[in-house]
Structures are given as structure tokens and as C-alpha cells.
Coordinates of C-alpha atoms in Angstrom, one line a residue:
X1 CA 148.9 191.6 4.5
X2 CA 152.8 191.4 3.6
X3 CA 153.5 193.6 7.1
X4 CA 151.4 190.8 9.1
X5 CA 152.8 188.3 7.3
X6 CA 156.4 189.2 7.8
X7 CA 155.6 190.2 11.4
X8 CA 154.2 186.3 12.1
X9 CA 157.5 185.2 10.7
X10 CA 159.7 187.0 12.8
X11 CA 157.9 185.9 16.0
X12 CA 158.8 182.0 15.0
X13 CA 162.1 183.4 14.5
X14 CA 162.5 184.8 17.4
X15 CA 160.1 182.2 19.7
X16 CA 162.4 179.4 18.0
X17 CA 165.5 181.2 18.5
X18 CA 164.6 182.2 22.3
X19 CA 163.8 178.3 22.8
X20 CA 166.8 177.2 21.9
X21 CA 168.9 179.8 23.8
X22 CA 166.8 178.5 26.9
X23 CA 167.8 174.7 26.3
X24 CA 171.7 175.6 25.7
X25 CA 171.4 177.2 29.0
X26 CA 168.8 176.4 30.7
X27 CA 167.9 178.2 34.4
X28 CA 165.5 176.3 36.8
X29 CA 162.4 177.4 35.0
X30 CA 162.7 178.5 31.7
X31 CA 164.3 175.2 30.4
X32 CA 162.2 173.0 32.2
X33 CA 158.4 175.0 31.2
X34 CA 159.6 175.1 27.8
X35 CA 159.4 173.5 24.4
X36 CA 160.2 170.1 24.4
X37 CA 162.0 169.7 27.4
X38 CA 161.1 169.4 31.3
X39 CA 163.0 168.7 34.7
X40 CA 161.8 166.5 37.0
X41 CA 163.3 165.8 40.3
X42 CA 167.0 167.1 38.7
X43 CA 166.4 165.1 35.3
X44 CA 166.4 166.8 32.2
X45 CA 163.9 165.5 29.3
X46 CA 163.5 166.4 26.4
X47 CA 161.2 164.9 23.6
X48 CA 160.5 166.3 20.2
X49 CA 158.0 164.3 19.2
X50 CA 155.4 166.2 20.7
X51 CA 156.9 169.3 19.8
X52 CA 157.2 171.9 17.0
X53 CA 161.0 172.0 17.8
X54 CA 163.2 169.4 16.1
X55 CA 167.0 170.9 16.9
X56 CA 168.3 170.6 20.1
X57 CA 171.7 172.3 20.6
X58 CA 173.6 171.3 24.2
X59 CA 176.2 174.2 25.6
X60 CA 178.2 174.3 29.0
X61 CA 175.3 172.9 30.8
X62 CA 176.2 174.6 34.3
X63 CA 172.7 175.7 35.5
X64 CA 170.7 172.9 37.7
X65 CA 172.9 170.2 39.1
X66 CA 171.0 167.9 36.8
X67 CA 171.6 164.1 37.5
X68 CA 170.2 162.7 34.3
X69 CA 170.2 163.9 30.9
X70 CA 167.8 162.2 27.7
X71 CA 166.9 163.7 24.5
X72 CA 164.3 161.5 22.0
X73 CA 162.6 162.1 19.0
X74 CA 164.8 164.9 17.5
X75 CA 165.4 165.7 14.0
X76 CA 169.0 167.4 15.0
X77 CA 170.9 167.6 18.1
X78 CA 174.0 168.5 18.7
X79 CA 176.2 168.7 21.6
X80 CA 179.4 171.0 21.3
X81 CA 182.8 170.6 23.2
X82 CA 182.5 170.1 27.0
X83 CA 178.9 170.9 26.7
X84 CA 178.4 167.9 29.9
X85 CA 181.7 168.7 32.3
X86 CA 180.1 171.5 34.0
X87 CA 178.0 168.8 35.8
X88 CA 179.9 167.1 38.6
X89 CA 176.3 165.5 39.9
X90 CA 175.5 163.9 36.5
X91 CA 174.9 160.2 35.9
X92 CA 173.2 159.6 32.8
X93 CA 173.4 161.1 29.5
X94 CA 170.6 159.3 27.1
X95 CA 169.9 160.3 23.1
X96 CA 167.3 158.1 21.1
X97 CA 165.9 158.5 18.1
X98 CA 168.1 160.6 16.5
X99 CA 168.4 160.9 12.4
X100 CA 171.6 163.2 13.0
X101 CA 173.7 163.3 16.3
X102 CA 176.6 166.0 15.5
X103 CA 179.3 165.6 18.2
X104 CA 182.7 168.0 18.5
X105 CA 185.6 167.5 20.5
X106 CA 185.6 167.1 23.9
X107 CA 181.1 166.2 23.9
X108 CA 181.4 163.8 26.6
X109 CA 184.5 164.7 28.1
X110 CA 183.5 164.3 31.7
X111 CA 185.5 163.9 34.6
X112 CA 185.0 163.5 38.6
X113 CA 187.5 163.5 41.5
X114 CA 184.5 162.0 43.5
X115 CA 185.5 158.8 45.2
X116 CA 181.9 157.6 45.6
X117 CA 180.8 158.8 41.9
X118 CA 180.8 155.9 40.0
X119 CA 181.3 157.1 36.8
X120 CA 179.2 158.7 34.0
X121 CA 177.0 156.7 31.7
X122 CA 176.3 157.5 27.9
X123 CA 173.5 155.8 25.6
X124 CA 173.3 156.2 22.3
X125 CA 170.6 154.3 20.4
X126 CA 168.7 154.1 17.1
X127 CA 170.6 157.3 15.7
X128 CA 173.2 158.2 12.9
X129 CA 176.7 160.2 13.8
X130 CA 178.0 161.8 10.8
X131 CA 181.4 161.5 12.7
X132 CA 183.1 160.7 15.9
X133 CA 186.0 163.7 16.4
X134 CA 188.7 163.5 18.4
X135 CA 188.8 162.6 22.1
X136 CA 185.4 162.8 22.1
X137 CA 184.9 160.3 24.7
X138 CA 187.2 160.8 27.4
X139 CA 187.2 160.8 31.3
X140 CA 185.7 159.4 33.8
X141 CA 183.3 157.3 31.5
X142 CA 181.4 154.4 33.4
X143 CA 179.6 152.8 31.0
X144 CA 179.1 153.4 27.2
X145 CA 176.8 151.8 25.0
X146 CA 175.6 152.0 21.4
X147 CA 172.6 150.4 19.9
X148 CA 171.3 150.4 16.5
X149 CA 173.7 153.5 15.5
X150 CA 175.4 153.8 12.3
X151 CA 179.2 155.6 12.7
X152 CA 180.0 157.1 9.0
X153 CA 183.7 158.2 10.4
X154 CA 185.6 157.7 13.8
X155 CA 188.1 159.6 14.0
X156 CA 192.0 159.0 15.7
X157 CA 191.4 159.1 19.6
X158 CA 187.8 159.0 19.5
X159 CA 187.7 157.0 22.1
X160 CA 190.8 157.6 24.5
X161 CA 191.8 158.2 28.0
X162 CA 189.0 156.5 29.7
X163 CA 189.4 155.7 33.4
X164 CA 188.8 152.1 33.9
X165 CA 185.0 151.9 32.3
X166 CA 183.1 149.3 33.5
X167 CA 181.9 148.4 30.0
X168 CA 182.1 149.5 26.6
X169 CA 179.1 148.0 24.4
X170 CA 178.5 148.1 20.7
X171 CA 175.1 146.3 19.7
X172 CA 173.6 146.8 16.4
X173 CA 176.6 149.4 15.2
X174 CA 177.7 149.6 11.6
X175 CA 181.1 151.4 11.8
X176 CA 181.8 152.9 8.1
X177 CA 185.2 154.1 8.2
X178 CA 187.6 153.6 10.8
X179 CA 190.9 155.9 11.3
X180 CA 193.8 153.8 13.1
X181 CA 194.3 154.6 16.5
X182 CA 190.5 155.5 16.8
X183 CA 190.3 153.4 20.3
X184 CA 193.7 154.3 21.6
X185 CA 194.8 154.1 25.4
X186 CA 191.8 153.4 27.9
X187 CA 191.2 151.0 30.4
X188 CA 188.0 148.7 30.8
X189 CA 186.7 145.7 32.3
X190 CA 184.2 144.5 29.5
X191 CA 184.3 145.1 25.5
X192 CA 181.8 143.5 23.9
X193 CA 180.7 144.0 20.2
X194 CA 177.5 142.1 19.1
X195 CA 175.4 142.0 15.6
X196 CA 178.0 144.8 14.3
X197 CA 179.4 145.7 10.7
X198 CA 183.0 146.8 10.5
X199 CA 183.8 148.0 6.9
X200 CA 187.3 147.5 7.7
X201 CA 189.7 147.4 10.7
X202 CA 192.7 149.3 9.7
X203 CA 196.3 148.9 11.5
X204 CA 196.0 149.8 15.0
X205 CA 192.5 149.9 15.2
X206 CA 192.7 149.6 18.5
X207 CA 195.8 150.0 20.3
X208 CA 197.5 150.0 24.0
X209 CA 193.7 148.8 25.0
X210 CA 193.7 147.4 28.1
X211 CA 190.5 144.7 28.6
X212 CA 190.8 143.5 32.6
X213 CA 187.6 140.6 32.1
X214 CA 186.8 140.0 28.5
X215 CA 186.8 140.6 25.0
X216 CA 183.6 139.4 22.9
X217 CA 183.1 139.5 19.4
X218 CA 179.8 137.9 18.8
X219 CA 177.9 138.0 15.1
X220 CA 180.4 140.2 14.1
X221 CA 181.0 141.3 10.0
X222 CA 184.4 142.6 9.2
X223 CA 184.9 143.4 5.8
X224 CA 189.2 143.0 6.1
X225 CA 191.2 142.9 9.2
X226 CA 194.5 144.4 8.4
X227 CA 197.7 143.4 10.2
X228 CA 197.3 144.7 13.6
X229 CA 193.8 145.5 13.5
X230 CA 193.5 144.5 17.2
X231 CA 196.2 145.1 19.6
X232 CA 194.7 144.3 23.4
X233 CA 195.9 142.9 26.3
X234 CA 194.7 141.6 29.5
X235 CA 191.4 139.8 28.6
X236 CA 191.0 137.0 31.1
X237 CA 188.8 135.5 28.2
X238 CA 188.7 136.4 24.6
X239 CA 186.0 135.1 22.6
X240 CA 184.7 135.4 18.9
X241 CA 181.9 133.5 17.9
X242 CA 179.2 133.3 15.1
X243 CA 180.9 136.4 13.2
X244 CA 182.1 136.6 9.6
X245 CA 185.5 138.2 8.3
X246 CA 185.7 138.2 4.8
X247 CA 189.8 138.9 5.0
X248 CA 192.2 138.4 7.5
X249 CA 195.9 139.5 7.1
X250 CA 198.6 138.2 9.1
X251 CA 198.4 138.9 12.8
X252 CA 195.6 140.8 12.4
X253 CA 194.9 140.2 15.9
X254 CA 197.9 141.1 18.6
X255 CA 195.8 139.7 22.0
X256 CA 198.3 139.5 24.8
X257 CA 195.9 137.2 27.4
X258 CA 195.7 136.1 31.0
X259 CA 193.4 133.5 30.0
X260 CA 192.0 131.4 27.1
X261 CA 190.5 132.2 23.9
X262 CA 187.2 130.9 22.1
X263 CA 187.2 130.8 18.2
X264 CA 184.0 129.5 17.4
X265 CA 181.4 128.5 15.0
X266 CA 182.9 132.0 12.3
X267 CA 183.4 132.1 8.8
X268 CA 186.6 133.0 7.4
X269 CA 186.4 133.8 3.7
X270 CA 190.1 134.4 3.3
X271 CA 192.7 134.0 5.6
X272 CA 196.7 134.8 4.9
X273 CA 199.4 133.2 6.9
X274 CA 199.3 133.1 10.6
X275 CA 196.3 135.3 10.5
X276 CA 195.6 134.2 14.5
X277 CA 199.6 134.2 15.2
X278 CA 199.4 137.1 17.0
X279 CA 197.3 135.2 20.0
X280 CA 199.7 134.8 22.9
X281 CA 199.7 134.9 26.6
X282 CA 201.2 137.2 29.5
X283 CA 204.4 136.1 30.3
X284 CA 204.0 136.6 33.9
X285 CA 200.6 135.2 34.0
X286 CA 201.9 132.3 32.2
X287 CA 204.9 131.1 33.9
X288 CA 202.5 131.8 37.3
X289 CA 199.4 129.4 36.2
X290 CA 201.2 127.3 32.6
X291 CA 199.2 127.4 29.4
X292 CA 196.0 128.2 28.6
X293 CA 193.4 126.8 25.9
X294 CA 192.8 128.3 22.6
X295 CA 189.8 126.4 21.1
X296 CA 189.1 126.9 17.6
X297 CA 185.8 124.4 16.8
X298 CA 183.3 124.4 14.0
X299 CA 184.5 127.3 11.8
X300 CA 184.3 127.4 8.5
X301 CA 186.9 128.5 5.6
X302 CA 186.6 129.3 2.2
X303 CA 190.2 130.2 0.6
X304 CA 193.3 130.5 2.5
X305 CA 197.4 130.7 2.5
X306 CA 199.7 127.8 3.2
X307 CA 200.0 127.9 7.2
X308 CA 196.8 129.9 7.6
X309 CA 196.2 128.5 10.8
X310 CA 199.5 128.7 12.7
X311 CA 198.9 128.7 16.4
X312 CA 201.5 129.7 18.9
X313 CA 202.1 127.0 21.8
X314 CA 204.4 129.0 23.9
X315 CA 201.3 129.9 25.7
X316 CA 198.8 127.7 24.4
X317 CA 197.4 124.1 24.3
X318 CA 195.8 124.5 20.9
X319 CA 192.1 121.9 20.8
X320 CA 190.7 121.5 17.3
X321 CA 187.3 120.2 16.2
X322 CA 185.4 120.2 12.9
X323 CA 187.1 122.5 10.8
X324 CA 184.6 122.7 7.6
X325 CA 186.7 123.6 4.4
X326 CA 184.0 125.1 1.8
X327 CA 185.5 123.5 -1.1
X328 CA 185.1 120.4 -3.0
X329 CA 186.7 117.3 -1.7
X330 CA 189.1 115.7 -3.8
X331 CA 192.6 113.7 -3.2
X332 CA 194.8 116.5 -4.6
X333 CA 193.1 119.3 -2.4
X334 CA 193.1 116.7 1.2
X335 CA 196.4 116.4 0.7
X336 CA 197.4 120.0 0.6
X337 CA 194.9 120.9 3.4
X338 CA 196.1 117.9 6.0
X339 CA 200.0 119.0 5.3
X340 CA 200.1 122.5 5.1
X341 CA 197.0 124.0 7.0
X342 CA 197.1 123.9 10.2
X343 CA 201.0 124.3 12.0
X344 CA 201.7 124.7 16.1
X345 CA 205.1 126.7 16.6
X346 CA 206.7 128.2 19.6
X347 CA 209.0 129.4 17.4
X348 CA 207.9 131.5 14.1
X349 CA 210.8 130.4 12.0
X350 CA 210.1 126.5 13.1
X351 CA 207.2 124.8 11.9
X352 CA 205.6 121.9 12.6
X353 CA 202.5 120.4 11.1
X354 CA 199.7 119.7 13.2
X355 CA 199.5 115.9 14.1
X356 CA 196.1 114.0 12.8
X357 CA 194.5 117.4 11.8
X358 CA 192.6 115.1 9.3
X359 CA 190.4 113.8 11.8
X360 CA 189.2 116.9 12.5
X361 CA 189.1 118.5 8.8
X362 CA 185.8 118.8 6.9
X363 CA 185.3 119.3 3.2
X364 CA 181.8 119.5 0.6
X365 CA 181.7 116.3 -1.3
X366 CA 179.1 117.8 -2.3
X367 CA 177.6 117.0 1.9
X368 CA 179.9 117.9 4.5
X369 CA 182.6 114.8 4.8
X370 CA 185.5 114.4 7.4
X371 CA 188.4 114.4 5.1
X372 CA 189.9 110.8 6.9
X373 CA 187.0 109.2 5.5
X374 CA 187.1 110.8 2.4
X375 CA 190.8 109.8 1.9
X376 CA 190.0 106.3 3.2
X377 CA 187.1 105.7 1.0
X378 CA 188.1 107.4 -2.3
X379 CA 191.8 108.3 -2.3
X380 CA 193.3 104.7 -0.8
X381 CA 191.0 103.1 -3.6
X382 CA 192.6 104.7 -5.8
X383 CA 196.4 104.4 -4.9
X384 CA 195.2 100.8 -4.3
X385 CA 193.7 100.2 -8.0
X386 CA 197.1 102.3 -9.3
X387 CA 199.4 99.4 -7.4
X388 CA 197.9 96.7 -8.7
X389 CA 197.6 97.9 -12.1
X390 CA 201.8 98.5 -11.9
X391 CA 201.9 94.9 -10.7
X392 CA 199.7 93.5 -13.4
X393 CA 201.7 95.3 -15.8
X394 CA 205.1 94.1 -14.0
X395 CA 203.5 91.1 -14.3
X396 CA 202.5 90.7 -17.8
X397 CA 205.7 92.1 -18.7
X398 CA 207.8 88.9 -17.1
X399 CA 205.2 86.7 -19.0
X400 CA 206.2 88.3 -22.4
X401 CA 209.8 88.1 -21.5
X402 CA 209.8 84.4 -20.6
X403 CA 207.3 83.4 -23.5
X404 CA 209.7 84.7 -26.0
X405 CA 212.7 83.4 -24.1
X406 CA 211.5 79.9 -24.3
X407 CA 210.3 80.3 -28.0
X408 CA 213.8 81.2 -29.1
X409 CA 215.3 78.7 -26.9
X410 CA 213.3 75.9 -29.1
X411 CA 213.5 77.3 -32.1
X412 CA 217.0 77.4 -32.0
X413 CA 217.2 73.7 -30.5
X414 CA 215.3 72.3 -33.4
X415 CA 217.2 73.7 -35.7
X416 CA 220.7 72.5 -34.4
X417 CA 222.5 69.1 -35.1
X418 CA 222.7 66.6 -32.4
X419 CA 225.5 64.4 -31.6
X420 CA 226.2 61.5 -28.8
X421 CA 230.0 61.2 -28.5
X422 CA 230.1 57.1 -27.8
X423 CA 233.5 55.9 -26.6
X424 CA 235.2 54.1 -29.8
X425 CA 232.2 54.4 -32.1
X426 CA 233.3 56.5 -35.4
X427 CA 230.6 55.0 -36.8
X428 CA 228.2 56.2 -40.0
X429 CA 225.5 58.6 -38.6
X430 CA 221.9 58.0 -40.3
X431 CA 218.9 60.5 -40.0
X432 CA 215.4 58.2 -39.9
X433 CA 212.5 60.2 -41.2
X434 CA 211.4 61.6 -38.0
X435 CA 214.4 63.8 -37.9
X436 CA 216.5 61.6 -35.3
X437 CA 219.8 60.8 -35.6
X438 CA 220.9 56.7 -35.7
X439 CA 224.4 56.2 -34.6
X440 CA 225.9 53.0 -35.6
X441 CA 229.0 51.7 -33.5
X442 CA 230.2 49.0 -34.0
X443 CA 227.2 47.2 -35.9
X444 CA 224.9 48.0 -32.6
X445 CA 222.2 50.6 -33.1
X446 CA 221.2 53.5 -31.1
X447 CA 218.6 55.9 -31.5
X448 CA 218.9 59.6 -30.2
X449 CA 215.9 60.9 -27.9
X450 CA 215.2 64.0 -26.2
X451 CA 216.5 62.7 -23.2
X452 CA 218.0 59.6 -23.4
X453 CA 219.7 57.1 -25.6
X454 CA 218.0 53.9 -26.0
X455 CA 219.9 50.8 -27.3
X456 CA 217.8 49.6 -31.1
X457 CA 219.8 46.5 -31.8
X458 CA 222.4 44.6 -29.8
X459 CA 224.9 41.4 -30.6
X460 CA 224.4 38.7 -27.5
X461 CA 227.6 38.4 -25.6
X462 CA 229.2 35.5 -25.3
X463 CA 229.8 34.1 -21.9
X464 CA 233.8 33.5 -21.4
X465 CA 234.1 30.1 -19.9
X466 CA 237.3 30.2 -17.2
X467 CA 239.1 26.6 -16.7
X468 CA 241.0 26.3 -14.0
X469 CA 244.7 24.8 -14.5
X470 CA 246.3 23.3 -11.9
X471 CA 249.3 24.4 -10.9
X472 CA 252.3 22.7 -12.3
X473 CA 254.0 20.6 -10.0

């Protein structure tokens, strides 16, 4: 019973074994009759899911002239260095469905000196890579996409050396750990990432990339940009939209363009200075066609550095609209945020704030208010009720003064002695009961008022009567 037993298990062995020997090189029957694979009309297809064979291991791949390759529903496949350059016919390399999808150096190197080849295409989707090794995509490389794939590690120039791809699309990919310089050197007309997680973008993340259409980042998470994270050039348009970056150091994007560039509707948790800085334009293509638009509308920011938002006009007409600040409104804050936010410079050691960025400011009162209204409702209230409270007290204070200037001034008038100098009059002075003084010259009476003298008693005055004399004759 042991014997049989043991016997059984080396015929798996060696059935398994002989399977998989078939598959890494295939001839024209053997790989296509067996297991989970067939060929039909030059493709190759293999699916585990009907199978008892879950590994799939891809060799030199030299026998068959295949056009298409597409692997499904496999526990384990893995395709070892230059396992696809043996096939100068192929078009299509397809995996799906894969819980581990080991790649070495060199997997889909694949290049073709065929004029009227148009290049090779790889799809990778719903599948985990424990890691992308060096130059691991390299060549003549039409199209690649990825789609629902998580990336634990990337190494440096995983992706390098592509002639001119047509596109390069990430959809669904959750890159874990990124080694600078992992996208380093390559030439291609579209790169688009969409509804992808970033951990982090280290320095040089992507470096002497060369874009010839455009760049799109759209719902994209990025845990922290750091400086230099991005350095591309050529987009004709660069566009963000809908992602979230929860930190953004300076110049963390270096995007030389020969076109405009669309920041919109993001989230920007924390942004140092001149985090978008680094945004400029072609110096040929500018002084042939003038500056181009960078729009940055209807993004939101939580916490940020003092000229955050610094824009470079050599190349750029910079258009602002609702900026939404995710903080409380309050005088103090509007004020910092309208003077020291948002600066346009051609020069990086000349700043200049940007004009009437209030009117296009937003802050959480505790609803979404533009901070102009905000300032003109509350704040000018306020600096209002502050000047007329420093008036009234101005006021009250000149009152006071005046009051107690004019109740000295009478206090020391009633108190004083009066006198009314009258020509020849040393006469007796007299004080009646009410406190006035009587002078007496010459037997007439006066009495002493506040303003005036008033005659009491006078003698009549005798007329003098003139007789004329005549003249003595």
C-alpha cells in the first residue's frame, strides 16, 4: 500500500513537473494539448481555473511565432529575464487574475527593428507584484497598462528606455514603495494615472521623462510628494484633478510644458512653500506662441506655509477661482491668508502678492464663505465699532478737560476781589450784602456787575449859562 502510494506520488511529480517543462518551452503540440494552456490561430492561452495546475513559469519563449500571449486564473506565474524577446511576431502579452506575478530583470524587455510593428502591448490586471526589478520594462513597449494591481516595491529603472510608447496607464494601482529614479529616461505620448494610491513619491520619482501629449493625474492619493517628485517635460497639457496629496514639499513638481496646466477640484492637506513653483514652460515654445494658462479652481487646503501658492509668471497667466481654506473664518486668519498665500513671481527672490485674491478665497464659517464677505460683514464691523469707541473716548475726554477748566476758572473768579479803577475817584469802597462792591466817587454811587457798571445815584448838573459881552469898543 506504501509502494502504491509512493508510486501515485511520483507520477504527479513527474506529470506536474513534465507540464511545466512543456509550457516554459512549448513546441507546436505539446504546449498547446496540454494542461491549462492552448494555441489557437498563433495565440497562446492559458487558464488555470479549469485546471489542476496553478504555477505557470514563462522561459525564452522561441518555439511558435506566437502573436498573443494571456495567462488567467493562476495561483503563481512567473516570467524570468527575456523570457518574451525571442518573439519578434508578438503583439500582446495579457496576465489576469493573478494573486502573485514574480517578474526578473529584463521580463518584458522586448524589442523590434520592424518598421511596420507597432510596438508590443502588456496588460496587467487584478494581480499583486511582489516587486518590479530593474529595467524590467524596456524596449520597444507600445502600450502598457495596469489595472487593479497592487506594486509592494518598484525598483530604480523599472521602467526605462522605452521607445516612444504610445501610452503608459495606471488605473486602480496602489504603488507601496517607490525607489527614486524608478521611471527614468523613456519617451511617451500619454501618462495617465487614475483612482491610484502612491504611498510616497520620493525625489526623482520620475526623472528625464519625456510626455509628447499629456500628463493626467486624476483621483489620485499621494501620501507626500517630496521635492522633485516629478520631473517631466513636454506635456502639451498637464492636468491633476479630483486627487488628494496629504504633503507637498517645495517643487515637488519640476513640469517643463509646451502647454497649459489644470489644477482642479484636489485637496491639499499640507503644502510648504512654492510647492507648484516648479511649473514652468519651454523656453522655445514660449517665446514661439507667449504664455500659457495655469488654472488652479476649486481646490481645497487644509494647513500650509507662508507663499504656499507661489506661481511662476515667466511662462504663465496664472487664473484663480474658489480656493476653499478648511479652517475657521476669523479676522486674524483672512488677514494672513489674503497677504501671504497666494504670490506670482518671475523672479524667485521677488515677490509679489496676488492682487484681490480675497475675492476668490473661501473659508468654514462654520458654511463655506468667500473671505471678502466675511471681512466686509464681520471684520469692517468691528474696526468700525473700535473707531468710534476711540472717538467717544477722545471725546469724553475733551468734555472732562473743559468741565474742570471752567469749574476752576469760577471758582477762582468768585473768590478774587474786584476793582473798577474810575478816573479821580479814591473814594471809600463798600461791600452790600450780595457780595458786590459799591464804589463811591465823589458822593455818586456805582454798583459793580458782572459785566457792567451801572450808575446808583447821581448829582443833577447844572446847566452853565454863557452871556455874550460885547466887544469893547
Amino acid at each position: 500500500m506504501v509502494a502504491r502510494t509512493l508510486w501515485l506520488w511520483l507520477c504527479v511529480v513527474w506529470f506536474t513537473t513534465w507540464l511545466t517543462e512543456a509550457i516554459i518551452n512549448p513546441s507546436a503540440a505539446s504546449v498547446c494539448d496540454l494542461g491549462p494552456c492552448s494555441c489557437v490561430r498563433g495565440k497562446l492561452l492559458c487558464d488555470c481555473s479549469t485546471s489542476k495546475v496553478k504555477r505557470v513559469v514563462l522561459k525564452s519563449l522561441e518555439v511558435g511565432g506566437f502573436s498573443s500571449i494571456s495567462v488567467a486564473n493562476c495561483g503563481h506565474v512567473h516570467v524570468v529575464s527575456q523570457a518574451l524577446s525571442g518573439l519578434p511576431a508578438l503583439q500582446q502579452f495579457s496576465v489576469a487574475n493573478i494573486p502573485t506575478l514574480t517578474l526578473e530583470e529584463q521580463a518584458f524587455s522586448w524589442r523590434t527593428d520592424n518598421e511596420r510593428h507597432s510596438g508590443l502591448l502588456i496588460n496587467i490586471t487584478n494581480s499583486a507584484i511582489p516587486e518590479i526589478p530593474s529595467y524590467c520594462f524596456h524596449g520597444s513597449l507600445r502600450h502598457v497598462n495596469f489595472a487593479s494591481v497592487n506594486v509592494s516595491r518598484v525598483r530604480p529603472f523599472a521602467f526605462s528606455s522605452i521607445d516612444r510608447a504610445d501610452r503608459i496607464d495606471f488605473t486602480g494601482v496602489h504603488f507601496a514603495d517607490l525607489e527614486p529614479q524608478a521611471f527614468k529616461k523613456f519617451s511617451v505620448d500619454v501618462l495617465s494615472v487614475t483612482d491610484s494610491k502612491f504611498d510616497v513619491l520620493p525625489t526623482r520619482t520620475m526623472v528625464d521623462v519625456e510626455v509628447h501629449q499629456e500628463v493626467k493625474f486624476d483621483r489620485v492619493e499621494v501620501g507626500t510628494a517630496k521635492y522633485s517628485g516629478l520631473r517631466i517635460h513636454g506635456p502639451r497639457h498637464f492636468r491633476m484633478i479630483r486627487s488628494h496629496i496629504d504633503h507637498a514639499d517645495h517643487h515637488a513638481f519640476r513640469v517643463h510644458t509646451r502647454g497649459p496646466v489644470f489644477l482642479l477640484d484636489n485637496v491639499f492637506t499640507h503644502l510648504e512653500k512654492a510647492a507648484f513653483a516648479g511649473f514652468t514652460v519651454e523656453r522655445r515654445f514660449l517665446l514661439e506662441f507667449g504664455k500659457q494658462e495655469l488654472i488652479f479652481e476649486n481646490n481645497t487646503l487644509v494647513n500650509f506655509e507662508s507663499a504656499a501658492l507661489l506661481i511662476n509668471t515667466t511662462g504663465f497667466s496664472p487664473r484663480l477661482d474658489r480656493i476653499v481654506i478648511n479652517q475657521h473664518c476669523s479676522c486674524s486668519n483672512a488677514d494672513y491668508w489674503t497677504s501671504d498665500l497666494v504670490y506670482f513671481s518671475s523672479n524667485p527672490q521677488v515677490l509679489t502678492p496676488a492682487p484681490q485674491v480675497e475675492t476668490v478665497l473661501y473659508c468654514c464659517s462654520p458654511k463655506v464663505d468667500n473671505v471678502r464677505e466675511f471681512q466686509r460683514t464681520h471684520c469692517n464691523e468691528k474696526d468700525a465699532k473700535k473707531f468710534f469707541f476711540v472717538v467717544l473716548l477722545a471725546l469724553s475726554a475733551i468734555v472732562l478737560l473743559s468741565s474742570t477748566g471752567v469749574v476752576i476758572y469760577l471758582g477762582t473768579g468768585r473768590r478774587a476781589k474786584r476793582y473798577v479803577n474810575v478816573p479821580n475817584s479814591p473814594s471809600p469802597v463798600k461791600q452790600d450784602k450780595g457780595g458786590h462792591i459799591l464804589v463811591i466817587p465823589d458822593g455818586k454811587t456805582y454798583r459793580e456787575t458782572e459785566l457792567h457798571v451801572i450808575v446808583e445815584h447821581v448829582e443833577p448838573i447844572t446847566p452853565t449859562e454863557y452871556i455874550k459881552t460885547p466887544p469893547d469898543s
